[in-house]
Amino acid sequence: MAQEKEKEVEVQSLTAVTVRFAGDSGDGMQLTGTQFSDTTAIVGNDLSTLPDYPAEIRAPAGTLYGVSGFQLHFSSSDIHTPGDSPDVLVAMNPAALKINLKEIKKNATIIVNTDAFDKKNLNTAGYEANPLEDNSLEGFKVIEVPITTLTTNALKDSPLSPKEVVRCKNFFALGMMYWLYNRPMEPTLDWIKQKFKNLPDVADANEKALKAGYYFGDATQQFTTRYTVEPAELPEGTYRNISGNEAVALGFVAASLKSKLPLFLGSYPITPASDILHFLSKYKNFGVKTYQAEDEIAGIASAIGASFGGSLAITTTSGPGLALKTEATGLAVMTELPIVIVDVQRGGPSTGLPTKTEQSDLLQAMYGRNGESPVCIVAATRPNDCFEMAFEASKLALKFMTPVILLTDGYIANGAEPWKLPKPEELEEIPVRFHTDKETFQPYGRDENLARPWAIPGTPGLEHRIGGLEKANITGDVNYSPENHQLMCELRAEKIEKMKKFIPDLEVDGDESGDLLVLGWGGTYGAIIEAINKSRAEGLKVSQAHLKYLNPMPANTEKVLKNFKKVLIPELNLGQLSKLVREKFLINVETLNKLQGLPFKSIEIQNKISEILGGKNGN
Amino acid sequence: METNIDEKEVKLTAKDFKSDRDVRWCPGCGDYSILAQVQRTFPNIGYKKEDIVWVSGIGCSSRFPYYMDTYGFHGIHGRAPAIATGLKVARPELSVWVATGDGDLMSIGGNHFIHTCRKNIDIKIVMFNNQIYGLTKGQYSPTSEKGKITKSTPFGSVDYPFNPASLALGAEASFVARSIDREPKHMQEMIMRAAEHKGTAFIEIYQNCNIFNDGAFTTLTDKETKADSVITLENKKPMIFGKDNNKGIIIEGFNPVVVDLNDGKHSVDDLLVHEETDESPIRSFILAHMTDHPGMPTPIGVFKQITKPTYDGGVAKQIKNVTEKKGEGTLKDLLYTPNTWEVS
C-alpha cells in the first residue's frame, strides 16, 4: 500500500448549493436524499427538496426510465425552491448521468460511480461510447469514484450476502457527501441504529459504509476542496424538517385536538397521497381512527358515515380518486355534513403520471359533480403550509357544515423543508356544538352562516333522517317542489359565498397597483417568489399575490386584480385558474402553463415576467 | 362492544318506531311486511331509539329509513355498507342497520358488501330480494333467474344470477340467514337473531314486487305448495319438511338428497342435522346451493352463525392498547418530536 501523505484541503464557504442524487430506482436514492436533507436541516440551513422517482418500484436495472432522483437545495439564507439546476450531481450509473446531464449547471461537479459504467449499463442507457472516456463531459468537474468496489472492500468482513453488501453503496455515497459538505454523520448513524435495530448485521454494514464514504472523502486526493454552508438566519423558534404529506397529517390531528372531535380517516392507497394514511395510522394514542377502505368510494362514504356520527372526518386521495369520489362528494353537499377531502394532485388525465406533480384538478374540484354542487376549495402553497391549510380546511368544514377540498400536489407533498413549529397554545380553538335541544331542532334550520345544526345519533329525541334526495328548507323532509329546489340550490351556493367573511384578504407583495401582478395558487408559490425576487433584482417592477382560497376567493380579489394592467397566472395545467379568473371577474390574464410532471423552475417564470415587461431574459 | 342498556328505560312498542312520514311503496308490496316486522321486533333488541341508525342506498327498499323513527341516512346507490361502516367504526356503541335491495347490494354495491363481510364489521344488512329492479321500472337484476324477460332483456337474460347466501358465505360473513316477506313470525325471529349477533349479519328476505315481478316466490308462499317447497332450518334439528313432515334431507357425497321418511328405508336418524355454528364452510354452502338441485326445497333460517372478533372492536382495542402504552397524545407530543432543533 502506498504511503498516504496528508492532503491539503481548502475550505470554501458557499451561500447555497443544489445537489441531485440519481441512480436506479432500487439504489436507495430517496433514502440518501432524505437523510442528507434531515441532517442539513439539523445543522440549520434552510432547504427545499424535490424527490423525482418513477412509478415502477424496481424498474429494470440501468434503464433510463428507471432513474430515481432526489434534488436538494440548501442555503444560508431563506429559500423557496429545490433549485433550478443542480451544482452537484451524484450519478450512480450511466442512465442517471444521461438523464440528468441536461438539467445540471454548465460547470457542475459530477460524482460518478465508475463501477457502474460497464458495457452492459452503458448499452442499457444508450451510450455508444463511455462518456467518462470520450471527452463528452468537458466543462464539468468529473470526480470518478469506484463506489461499489470501495463499499465491498469496506464490508469484506460483513456476514451479509454480496448482493446485500452492494446495496449499502448509497450510504457510502452519502458519507462522501457528508464529508464534502461538512455535515455530521451522527443523525444518520442514530437513524440507522433505530431503523435496523432488529437487523444488527444490516445496521453494522450501513454504518461502516457511511463511515467508509466519509473517510474516503477525507483521504482521497480527488477532493481538494471542502464546502461549508453556514446556518440560515431563520426566525427564532423550534424547527423540524417536514414534508407536505406529513404536515397535512399533523394539521388534521391538531384540528381534532382543538375541536375535541375524534379524527376519522377513510382512505384507499394511491400515489402520491398514501403517506398521509401511513402517518395518521400511527397516531392511535390521539384517538385517530384510520380505515383503509376497499376502494376510493368507500373511503369517502365511510368518512360521510363517521361525520354523521360526529367525527372530524376526512378522506385522502389523488386525481383519479377524486373522480371516483365525485358522487359521494355531492352526497356530503346535499346532507350538509362536514368532511375534508385531500387531493394530492398528480399528472393526469386517467392514470397519467402517478409519481409526478401537476395542478390540473382545480376545475375537477370546482365543477366535477352533477347538479349545482358548490364546495369550498383551499390549497397549500408549500410543504410546511400544509399543516395550516389542513387545520384551516377542518375549521371551515366544521363551521359551515360542508365538504372542503384541500388541494396539494405531488411536489409539495413529497418535498420537505424546515418548519417553524407553532406553539400549542397559539393554535386557535375550533368550537363545535352538537345540537341537543329537542324544542328548537330543525334538521335543515340554519345559523347566521347558513350552517345547519349537527345532531348526532345517540341524542335522545332528535331522531331524524337525511340523505341525497332534495331537502325541504328548515324541516329537511324530502321535497321535490320547484320553488324549494331553487331556494336550496341558492342557499347551498350562498353558504359557500358566506365563507368570504372568515377567510383572509388576498395580500399583495409589492405595489398595490402597476403594470404586472403575478397571481399564483397552491404549490407554485416558491418558484414564483424566487422569480419575483430575481426580476426585481433586474430592476423590473412586478407585484405578486397568491391564492390559498380558491372557492370562495377572498373578498378583495377582484379589486386587487383590477389594479394592474396585466395579470400573469403561471400554473401547472392548461390554464384552469385563468379560466376561473376570466369568468369571475371578466378580465383577461396572461398565462404560463407547464405540463411536464415537474414544478416550475423560477427562471421559466422570470423569463415570462421579463417578456411581458420588456426586460432581458435570464438564463 | 358492551352496550349500557337500562332495561327499565327501554319500554318501547312497534308504534314508537313508526315515523310520521307516509309510506310510499306500492300497495301490496312485500316491503310493508318487512317494515312491520322490524317495527315489531325493535322494541326488544336492547337499544334505545336514539342509538339505532338505519342506513340505505338507492332503490325501493332504500326508502326504508324514512319510515323508521330512528336516526336514518338515505345514501347513494350501493354505498350503504360503506357509510354504515364509517359510522360504526366511529361510534361502536350504536346499533347500525342497512336496508338494501338485490340491485343495490349485489350489483353496484357488491364490492362494499363482500368487504364488509370479510372485515366482520358489526352492522346488520337486511337485503330485500325481489329479483328485479323496481324503482327503475323493471329491468332484470343480478338475482333474476337466467332467461328472465324484462324491459332490458326482451329476448331473455343470458347471464347467471348471484346466490346471495352463497356470496355472503364466500365473503366470510359471520351470520347468514334468509326469510320470506310472507313469513312474519319467522322474519321477526331472524331480525332478532341478527340484532343479537356480534359481527356482520346478513339477512336475505324474499320479497314480492307485485308490479314488476309478481309471484316470483309464489311456490314458497302459497298454502298449497309451500310446505313441500320450503325447509326451515333449525339448529341441532334434523332437516325435515313436507306437508306431513314426511320428507327429510340426507347427504350423499357432497349433495343433498330428499328422502321419504315413510318409505321404510329411511328414518329421522339418517337425516342431516343442522349445525349453525359449524366452522367448516361446507355445510352452509351445501344449504345455500340446495336449490341448484331440481326438486329440493328452499331453506329459510340461519345458514351459519360463528363468533369472531369484529373490525370495529379491533380498532377500538388497538387505540386503547396504544393509548395505555404511550399515554393520551397532546399537541406538544404531536409537534415537538425528538428531531427538532432550536434557532435562537
XYZ file of C-alpha atoms in Angstrom, chain A residues 254-576:
323
model
C -54.154 19.256 15.595
C -57.642 20.172 14.335
C -59.009 17.067 16.050
C -57.434 18.113 19.363
C -58.580 21.720 19.027
C -62.143 20.801 18.054
C -62.274 17.989 20.611
C -63.682 15.719 17.924
C -62.226 12.300 17.178
C -60.453 12.145 13.809
C -61.618 9.561 11.275
C -59.800 8.940 8.003
C -61.374 6.758 5.323
C -58.863 6.235 2.540
C -57.703 3.977 -0.250
C -53.979 3.825 -1.085
C -52.981 5.990 -4.049
C -49.737 7.664 -5.094
C -48.745 10.314 -4.039
C -51.275 10.580 -1.182
C -50.762 7.274 0.667
C -48.224 8.748 3.079
C -50.977 10.742 4.764
C -52.710 7.445 5.566
C -49.394 5.994 6.778
C -48.699 8.942 9.071
C -52.208 9.096 10.504
C -52.312 5.364 11.185
C -49.523 5.905 13.737
C -51.481 8.315 15.913
C -53.623 5.757 17.732
C -52.967 7.374 21.100
C -54.508 10.566 19.724
C -57.717 8.594 19.164
C -57.247 8.724 15.391
C -59.172 6.043 13.517
C -57.830 5.192 10.085
C -59.915 2.968 7.847
C -58.207 1.553 4.774
C -61.282 1.073 2.644
C -61.918 -1.349 -0.223
C -61.967 1.474 -2.764
C -61.978 5.256 -3.151
C -65.757 5.430 -2.930
C -65.816 3.523 0.342
C -63.067 5.857 1.554
C -65.300 8.905 1.284
C -68.533 7.048 2.076
C -67.086 5.839 5.376
C -65.963 9.392 6.125
C -69.514 10.620 5.496
C -70.820 7.945 7.876
C -68.297 8.977 10.524
C -69.208 12.629 10.028
C -72.891 11.796 10.502
C -71.750 10.188 13.752
C -69.945 13.336 14.919
C -66.295 12.779 13.941
C -63.944 15.177 12.228
C -63.972 13.028 9.100
C -61.580 13.184 6.197
C -60.613 11.258 3.095
C -57.331 11.495 1.203
C -56.638 10.788 -2.451
C -55.145 11.932 -5.723
C -56.811 12.965 -9.006
C -58.249 9.638 -10.221
C -59.520 9.012 -6.704
C -61.180 12.413 -6.556
C -63.010 11.445 -9.753
C -64.286 8.301 -8.043
C -65.413 10.279 -5.008
C -67.487 12.631 -7.137
C -70.954 11.264 -6.400
C -70.313 10.893 -2.682
C -68.971 14.447 -2.506
C -72.348 15.534 -3.846
C -73.998 13.493 -1.096
C -71.985 15.416 1.508
C -73.060 18.660 -0.180
C -76.713 17.609 -0.037
C -76.598 16.262 3.520
C -74.525 19.308 4.548
C -72.067 17.280 6.577
C -68.513 18.420 7.304
C -65.784 16.399 5.623
C -62.369 17.339 4.256
C -61.223 15.746 1.015
C -57.489 15.991 0.373
C -56.410 15.730 -3.260
C -52.657 15.405 -3.683
C -52.658 16.301 -7.363
C -50.603 14.351 -9.882
C -50.242 14.295 -13.653
C -53.459 13.301 -15.441
C -55.792 12.519 -17.112
C -56.580 8.905 -16.211
C -53.664 7.163 -14.502
C -51.430 9.786 -16.084
C -48.130 10.376 -14.304
C -48.685 8.807 -10.884
C -45.446 9.990 -9.294
C -45.229 13.397 -10.972
C -46.707 16.688 -9.929
C -49.392 18.792 -11.605
C -52.114 21.309 -10.683
C -54.737 20.039 -13.059
C -57.539 19.098 -10.660
C -58.691 22.620 -9.847
C -61.616 22.515 -12.234
C -62.463 18.971 -11.191
C -62.611 20.165 -7.577
C -64.662 23.172 -8.607
C -67.134 21.620 -11.026
C -66.677 17.862 -11.086
C -70.080 16.871 -9.729
C -73.616 16.524 -11.006
C -76.044 19.325 -10.288
C -75.240 22.640 -8.665
C -72.839 21.310 -6.093
C -70.625 24.003 -4.571
C -67.828 23.067 -2.211
C -65.139 25.069 -0.500
C -61.673 24.659 -2.058
C -58.402 25.609 -0.390
C -54.828 24.965 -1.494
C -51.499 24.732 0.310
C -48.502 26.652 -1.002
C -45.504 24.710 0.284
C -44.681 21.681 2.428
C -44.887 23.441 5.783
C -48.040 25.351 4.782
C -49.867 22.005 4.520
C -50.254 21.983 8.297
C -52.026 25.301 8.388
C -54.254 24.527 5.422
C -55.341 21.120 6.777
C -56.218 22.883 10.032
C -57.994 25.659 8.136
C -59.922 23.207 5.934
C -61.148 21.380 9.037
C -62.186 24.637 10.661
C -64.192 25.782 7.643
C -65.851 22.387 7.161
C -66.972 22.300 10.795
C -68.080 25.909 10.955
C -70.122 25.768 7.761
C -71.191 22.099 7.770
C -69.855 21.497 4.284
C -67.318 19.421 2.393
C -63.998 21.192 1.841
C -61.476 20.079 -0.765
C -57.835 20.670 0.152
C -55.584 20.674 -2.903
C -51.916 19.922 -2.524
C -49.681 18.365 -5.186
C -47.013 15.705 -5.553
C -44.271 18.318 -5.386
C -45.155 19.853 -2.045
C -46.455 16.534 -0.692
C -43.114 14.750 -1.111
C -40.862 17.793 -0.904
C -39.583 18.837 2.505
C -38.400 21.996 4.197
C -37.823 23.300 7.729
C -40.977 24.204 9.586
C -41.130 26.600 12.492
C -43.408 24.825 14.909
C -46.433 26.675 16.191
C -46.727 26.910 19.963
C -49.526 24.580 21.086
C -51.278 27.377 22.966
C -51.171 29.671 19.931
C -53.335 27.392 17.795
C -56.887 28.602 17.886
C -59.715 26.564 19.349
C -62.265 25.185 16.904
C -65.592 25.486 18.665
C -68.090 22.774 17.774
C -71.524 22.429 19.310
C -73.741 19.449 18.675
C -77.427 20.277 18.742
C -79.201 18.590 21.664
C -82.351 20.614 22.267
C -85.480 18.922 21.016
C -87.669 22.005 21.042
C -85.522 24.067 18.699
C -84.306 21.281 16.455
C -84.898 21.583 12.734
C -82.587 19.338 10.680
C -82.244 21.998 7.970
C -82.643 25.088 10.122
C -79.703 27.466 9.709
C -77.470 29.709 11.768
C -76.194 33.145 10.726
C -73.633 31.481 8.453
C -76.345 29.286 6.906
C -74.856 26.191 8.558
C -77.411 23.601 9.607
C -77.339 22.021 13.075
C -75.317 18.877 13.705
C -77.409 16.428 15.711
C -75.659 13.119 16.067
C -77.037 9.635 16.740
C -77.249 8.968 20.441
C -79.001 12.276 21.096
C -82.446 11.477 22.574
C -85.461 12.977 20.853
C -83.570 14.234 17.809
C -84.024 11.135 15.667
C -84.155 12.351 12.077
C -83.422 11.184 8.562
C -81.192 12.815 5.991
C -79.985 11.717 2.583
C -79.281 12.518 -1.020
C -82.816 13.487 -2.053
C -83.587 17.200 -2.122
C -84.439 18.542 1.299
C -87.148 20.940 2.300
C -85.665 24.095 3.734
C -85.795 24.086 7.567
C -87.503 20.716 8.114
C -85.201 18.597 5.985
C -88.083 16.465 4.734
C -87.800 15.041 1.245
C -89.191 17.686 -1.038
C -89.457 17.893 -4.832
C -91.243 21.219 -5.143
C -89.853 23.585 -7.803
C -89.604 26.621 -5.524
C -87.901 24.710 -2.752
C -85.299 23.202 -5.071
C -84.332 26.592 -6.426
C -84.173 28.005 -2.910
C -81.993 25.148 -1.668
C -79.602 25.373 -4.615
C -79.231 29.076 -3.921
C -78.780 28.543 -0.191
C -76.044 25.972 -0.707
C -74.218 28.365 -3.026
C -74.743 31.318 -0.702
C -73.340 29.352 2.218
C -70.030 28.905 0.395
C -70.002 32.610 -0.524
C -70.521 33.485 3.151
C -67.133 31.985 3.933
C -65.570 35.114 2.459
C -66.245 36.822 5.754
C -63.947 34.378 7.513
C -61.082 33.970 5.078
C -58.203 36.425 4.947
C -57.896 39.039 2.216
C -55.604 38.432 -0.714
C -52.311 40.108 0.109
C -50.182 41.852 -2.470
C -46.427 41.665 -2.228
C -45.056 44.806 -3.866
C -47.002 47.805 -5.147
C -50.788 47.640 -4.868
C -51.122 48.697 -8.489
C -48.935 48.732 -11.549
C -48.149 47.049 -14.833
C -47.988 43.451 -13.753
C -49.274 41.223 -10.998
C -48.199 37.596 -10.900
C -51.093 35.633 -9.457
C -50.388 32.081 -8.368
C -52.179 29.383 -6.411
C -51.073 26.328 -4.471
C -47.682 24.706 -4.858
C -46.162 27.151 -7.357
C -45.565 29.647 -4.551
C -41.835 29.025 -4.078
C -40.940 29.257 -7.757
C -42.980 32.443 -8.152
C -41.347 34.105 -5.140
C -37.875 33.345 -6.450
C -38.813 34.584 -9.915
C -40.200 37.793 -8.424
C -37.088 38.365 -6.317
C -34.810 37.829 -9.297
C -36.941 40.049 -11.542
C -36.831 42.844 -9.008
C -33.076 42.400 -8.741
C -33.025 43.008 -12.504
C -34.870 46.261 -11.921
C -38.333 45.148 -13.010
C -41.406 46.374 -11.172
C -43.691 43.467 -10.555
C -46.157 42.609 -7.806
C -47.234 39.229 -6.605
C -50.260 37.641 -4.912
C -51.036 34.035 -4.120
C -54.430 32.392 -3.724
C -54.839 29.813 -0.967
C -58.624 30.054 -1.062
C -59.981 29.099 -4.463
C -63.654 28.818 -3.614
C -64.695 31.229 -2.462
C -61.867 33.522 -3.390
C -61.011 36.271 -0.897
C -63.463 39.176 -0.932
C -60.907 41.664 -2.251
C -59.652 39.514 -5.139
C -61.386 41.440 -7.904
C -60.195 44.749 -6.526
C -56.608 43.516 -6.308
C -56.595 42.199 -9.863
C -58.205 45.262 -11.409
C -55.449 47.492 -10.062
C -52.999 46.036 -12.539
C -52.712 46.484 -16.293
C -51.749 42.847 -16.684
C -52.128 39.746 -14.603
C -49.913 36.723 -15.217
C -51.081 33.343 -13.933
C -48.417 30.648 -14.002
C -49.872 27.193 -13.308
C -49.095 23.541 -13.896
C -52.085 22.922 -16.157
C -53.527 24.405 -19.338
C -54.994 27.454 -17.637
C -57.514 26.425 -15.006
